Amino acid sequence: MENTDINTAEFFCKKEKLGDIFYKINNNEKLSLEDGVLLYKSDNLPLIGMLANIVRERLNGKNTYYIYNQHINYSNICKNLCKFCAFGKPESDSKAYQLTIEDVAKKVKDRINEPIREIHIVGGLHPTLPLEYYTELLKTIKSIRPEVKIKAFTAVEFDHFAKISGKTIIEILQILINAGLDAIPGGGAEVFSPRIREKLCSEKISGEKWLEISKTAHKLGLKTNATMLYGHIETIEERVEHLIALRDAQQETNGFNCFIPLSFHPKNTKISDIARTSGVDDLKTIAISRLILDNFPHIKAYWIMLGTKIAQIAQSFGADDLDGTVMEEKITHMAGAESPDFLTRIQMEKLIIDAGRIPVERDAFFNPV
Ligand code: V47
């Protein structure tokens, strides 16, 4: 970032009574809960973006990362049925499905000629599938595509696997690593606030448990991601508390790779009367995430949820990753997302170049390829 940009940010921060926040950002100091709330309450969106861009360029320069990936949702049958989720279904529902290992193998073989580097796998909490299903799933994919990295299951699923098998979380993680697990996506975090979890997902593991499982995975050498589902009934304070809890966890283990703010999509959920998030809220949330999570290497603008246009602007508001080409996404599309199912590499690179950034195709661990 140019010195003149930093001077401009300093000038306007002082004018807007955000001078202390500018000082902390410029001196690599951590922002407080009050700072996060103050930023959310500010109407000066370009200034917040400018501040986030200072941190973004300090950590990642002008690079924007993306990956050639494949999503597989093995089943939508779920015993939790969170109020914000349109994907999970009870076993009796006409839209409930569960892929066999052969179905998953076919999905992988169908795209064998594409240069896929990561397969992202998540599903509902299936009441009857045994642990062996999940180990077979990983082993089968690895036998077909040994070079592909598997980013699979969330802390919520690991807790479920431990309960159904009578094993500890460490045992579950070790068994799955031996079967082919390479990394863990960031889902299931929602908002850590017990008030929100009680209201929206009372069956789900607590925020504390989610953090504990992520830290256990880090100690076993796995890199994981983290998310925050925003834009439903949470307060600004609850969002910032969530971010600070993640920053504290990262301070302990340094195992988080990427943070992904997930904008709530209401359609077909039990809280469908809530409006979609605004572009301003999406950009502010990306930017404030970048500013609070100064110890997270990457912030992802997930174009599937944000739409390609906001994802493009987000690259100037703190985001340095756009996820991937995707192809088949169910969780957001069942909740009304209007984004396409996939982007080609050329489309992805155009989104990045047109935003004045440098496209860097990456592997699952953010190494350029
Ligand atoms: O865990 C559920 C959320 C998550 C809705 O780690 C919803 O790279 C919006 O975690 N509206 C799954 N969000 C997606 C996810 C993810 C996506 C992309 C990349 C990565 C990564 C992780 O989606 C769920 C839940 O928190 N979710 N329902 C909804 N109606």
Tab-separated table of N, CA, C and O in Angstrom, residues 146-185:
chain	number	residue	atom	x	y	z
A	146	PRO	N	-5.192	-39.853	-5.690
A	146	PRO	CA	-4.267	-39.723	-4.545
A	146	PRO	C	-3.646	-38.331	-4.414
A	146	PRO	O	-3.265	-37.926	-3.327
A	147	GLU	N	-3.592	-37.594	-5.530
A	147	GLU	CA	-2.918	-36.285	-5.495
A	147	GLU	C	-3.814	-35.183	-4.928
A	147	GLU	O	-3.331	-34.106	-4.554
A	148	VAL	N	-5.118	-35.432	-4.865
A	148	VAL	CA	-6.058	-34.397	-4.409
A	148	VAL	C	-6.087	-34.342	-2.881
A	148	VAL	O	-6.035	-35.366	-2.212
A	149	LYS	N	-6.137	-33.129	-2.325
A	149	LYS	CA	-6.244	-32.982	-0.868
A	149	LYS	C	-7.727	-32.992	-0.481
A	149	LYS	O	-8.559	-32.377	-1.167
A	150	ILE	N	-8.019	-33.675	0.629
A	150	ILE	CA	-9.416	-33.759	1.086
A	150	ILE	C	-9.601	-32.863	2.306
A	150	ILE	O	-8.975	-33.050	3.336
A	151	LYS	N	-10.468	-31.850	2.125
A	151	LYS	CA	-10.830	-30.941	3.232
A	151	LYS	C	-12.242	-31.350	3.635
A	151	LYS	O	-13.190	-31.114	2.883
A	152	ALA	N	-12.351	-32.028	4.798
A	152	ALA	CA	-13.657	-32.644	5.057
A	152	ALA	C	-14.112	-32.538	6.500
A	152	ALA	O	-13.305	-32.502	7.416
A	153	PHE	N	-15.425	-32.512	6.646
A	153	PHE	CA	-16.159	-32.582	7.915
A	153	PHE	C	-15.871	-31.363	8.809
A	153	PHE	O	-14.792	-30.806	8.772
A	154	THR	N	-16.851	-31.019	9.608
A	154	THR	CA	-16.672	-29.878	10.524
A	154	THR	C	-16.537	-30.409	11.951
A	154	THR	O	-16.798	-31.590	12.214
A	155	ALA	N	-16.188	-29.498	12.862
A	155	ALA	CA	-16.086	-29.867	14.285
A	155	ALA	C	-17.389	-30.518	14.750
A	155	ALA	O	-17.380	-31.432	15.585
A	156	VAL	N	-18.509	-30.059	14.205
A	156	VAL	CA	-19.824	-30.598	14.591
A	156	VAL	C	-19.925	-32.073	14.172
A	156	VAL	O	-20.411	-32.922	14.943
A	157	GLU	N	-19.439	-32.369	12.968
A	157	GLU	CA	-19.464	-33.772	12.513
A	157	GLU	C	-18.496	-34.643	13.341
A	157	GLU	O	-18.833	-35.768	13.705
A	158	PHE	N	-17.304	-34.103	13.661
A	158	PHE	CA	-16.352	-34.904	14.458
A	158	PHE	C	-16.956	-35.270	15.810
A	158	PHE	O	-16.798	-36.387	16.294
A	159	ASP	N	-17.662	-34.315	16.418
A	159	ASP	CA	-18.297	-34.580	17.712
A	159	ASP	C	-19.352	-35.688	17.548
A	159	ASP	O	-19.452	-36.592	18.379
A	160	HIS	N	-20.095	-35.631	16.445
A	160	HIS	CA	-21.120	-36.652	16.157
A	160	HIS	C	-20.460	-38.028	15.961
A	160	HIS	O	-20.922	-39.028	16.519
A	161	PHE	N	-19.348	-38.065	15.197
A	161	PHE	CA	-18.663	-39.350	14.950
A	161	PHE	C	-18.170	-39.932	16.283
A	161	PHE	O	-18.201	-41.140	16.492
A	162	ALA	N	-17.688	-39.057	17.173
A	162	ALA	CA	-17.194	-39.531	18.480
A	162	ALA	C	-18.356	-40.145	19.267
A	162	ALA	O	-18.208	-41.232	19.853
A	163	LYS	N	-19.496	-39.480	19.230
A	163	LYS	CA	-20.654	-39.988	19.992
A	163	LYS	C	-21.141	-41.327	19.436
A	163	LYS	O	-21.436	-42.245	20.205
A	164	ILE	N	-21.231	-41.464	18.103
A	164	ILE	CA	-21.790	-42.715	17.554
A	164	ILE	C	-20.817	-43.890	17.692
A	164	ILE	O	-21.229	-45.038	17.676
A	165	SER	N	-19.521	-43.587	17.843
A	165	SER	CA	-18.547	-44.688	17.876
A	165	SER	C	-17.975	-44.942	19.271
A	165	SER	O	-17.212	-45.887	19.467
A	166	GLY	N	-18.298	-44.059	20.226
A	166	GLY	CA	-17.763	-44.209	21.585
A	166	GLY	C	-16.267	-43.887	21.662
A	166	GLY	O	-15.585	-44.293	22.603
A	167	LYS	N	-15.749	-43.151	20.667
A	167	LYS	CA	-14.319	-42.802	20.677
A	167	LYS	C	-14.136	-41.343	21.082
A	167	LYS	O	-15.085	-40.576	21.095
A	168	THR	N	-12.874	-40.992	21.393
A	168	THR	CA	-12.592	-39.588	21.734
A	168	THR	C	-12.383	-38.796	20.445
A	168	THR	O	-12.162	-39.374	19.370
A	169	ILE	N	-12.393	-37.463	20.577
A	169	ILE	CA	-12.159	-36.604	19.398
A	169	ILE	C	-10.762	-36.872	18.819
A	169	ILE	O	-10.600	-36.970	17.598
A	170	ILE	N	-9.781	-37.047	19.698
A	170	ILE	CA	-8.420	-37.308	19.186
A	170	ILE	C	-8.404	-38.613	18.395
A	170	ILE	O	-7.833	-38.676	17.300
A	171	GLU	N	-9.060	-39.637	18.932
A	171	GLU	CA	-9.094	-40.933	18.205
A	171	GLU	C	-9.781	-40.771	16.850
A	171	GLU	O	-9.291	-41.273	15.827
A	172	ILE	N	-10.908	-40.050	16.852
A	172	ILE	CA	-11.646	-39.845	15.586
A	172	ILE	C	-10.755	-39.135	14.559
A	172	ILE	O	-10.645	-39.557	13.398
A	173	LEU	N	-10.103	-38.065	15.013
A	173	LEU	CA	-9.266	-37.301	14.071
A	173	LEU	C	-8.133	-38.175	13.547
A	173	LEU	O	-7.836	-38.165	12.348
A	174	GLN	N	-7.529	-38.971	14.448
A	174	GLN	CA	-6.413	-39.819	13.997
A	174	GLN	C	-6.881	-40.878	12.990
A	174	GLN	O	-6.225	-41.114	11.975
A	175	ILE	N	-8.037	-41.482	13.260
A	175	ILE	CA	-8.587	-42.494	12.334
A	175	ILE	C	-8.849	-41.856	10.958
A	175	ILE	O	-8.527	-42.417	9.910
A	176	LEU	N	-9.411	-40.647	10.978
A	176	LEU	CA	-9.750	-39.995	9.704
A	176	LEU	C	-8.500	-39.495	8.974
A	176	LEU	O	-8.431	-39.545	7.746
A	177	ILE	N	-7.504	-39.059	9.734
A	177	ILE	CA	-6.230	-38.656	9.091
A	177	ILE	C	-5.634	-39.892	8.401
A	177	ILE	O	-5.202	-39.830	7.240
A	178	ASN	N	-5.652	-41.032	9.097
A	178	ASN	CA	-5.101	-42.262	8.500
A	178	ASN	C	-5.877	-42.673	7.247
A	178	ASN	O	-5.329	-43.295	6.341
A	179	ALA	N	-7.168	-42.309	7.204
A	179	ALA	CA	-7.992	-42.673	6.036
A	179	ALA	C	-7.838	-41.671	4.894
A	179	ALA	O	-8.311	-41.913	3.781
A	180	GLY	N	-7.198	-40.509	5.146
A	180	GLY	CA	-6.990	-39.567	4.033
A	180	GLY	C	-7.380	-38.121	4.290
A	180	GLY	O	-7.264	-37.284	3.394
A	181	LEU	N	-7.829	-37.818	5.498
A	181	LEU	CA	-8.219	-36.422	5.796
A	181	LEU	C	-6.971	-35.526	5.796
A	181	LEU	O	-5.996	-35.822	6.476
A	182	ASP	N	-7.042	-34.409	5.030
A	182	ASP	CA	-5.884	-33.507	4.950
A	182	ASP	C	-6.105	-32.181	5.663
A	182	ASP	O	-5.161	-31.554	6.116
A	183	ALA	N	-7.338	-31.697	5.689
A	183	ALA	CA	-7.625	-30.380	6.276
A	183	ALA	C	-9.110	-30.328	6.634
A	183	ALA	O	-9.878	-31.218	6.246
A	184	ILE	N	-9.492	-29.286	7.366
A	184	ILE	CA	-10.880	-29.209	7.862
A	184	ILE	C	-11.503	-27.864	7.475
A	184	ILE	O	-10.895	-26.813	7.726
A	185	PRO	N	-12.698	-27.889	6.872
A	185	PRO	CA	-13.355	-26.620	6.532
A	185	PRO	C	-13.902	-25.928	7.790
A	185	PRO	O	-13.887	-26.495	8.874
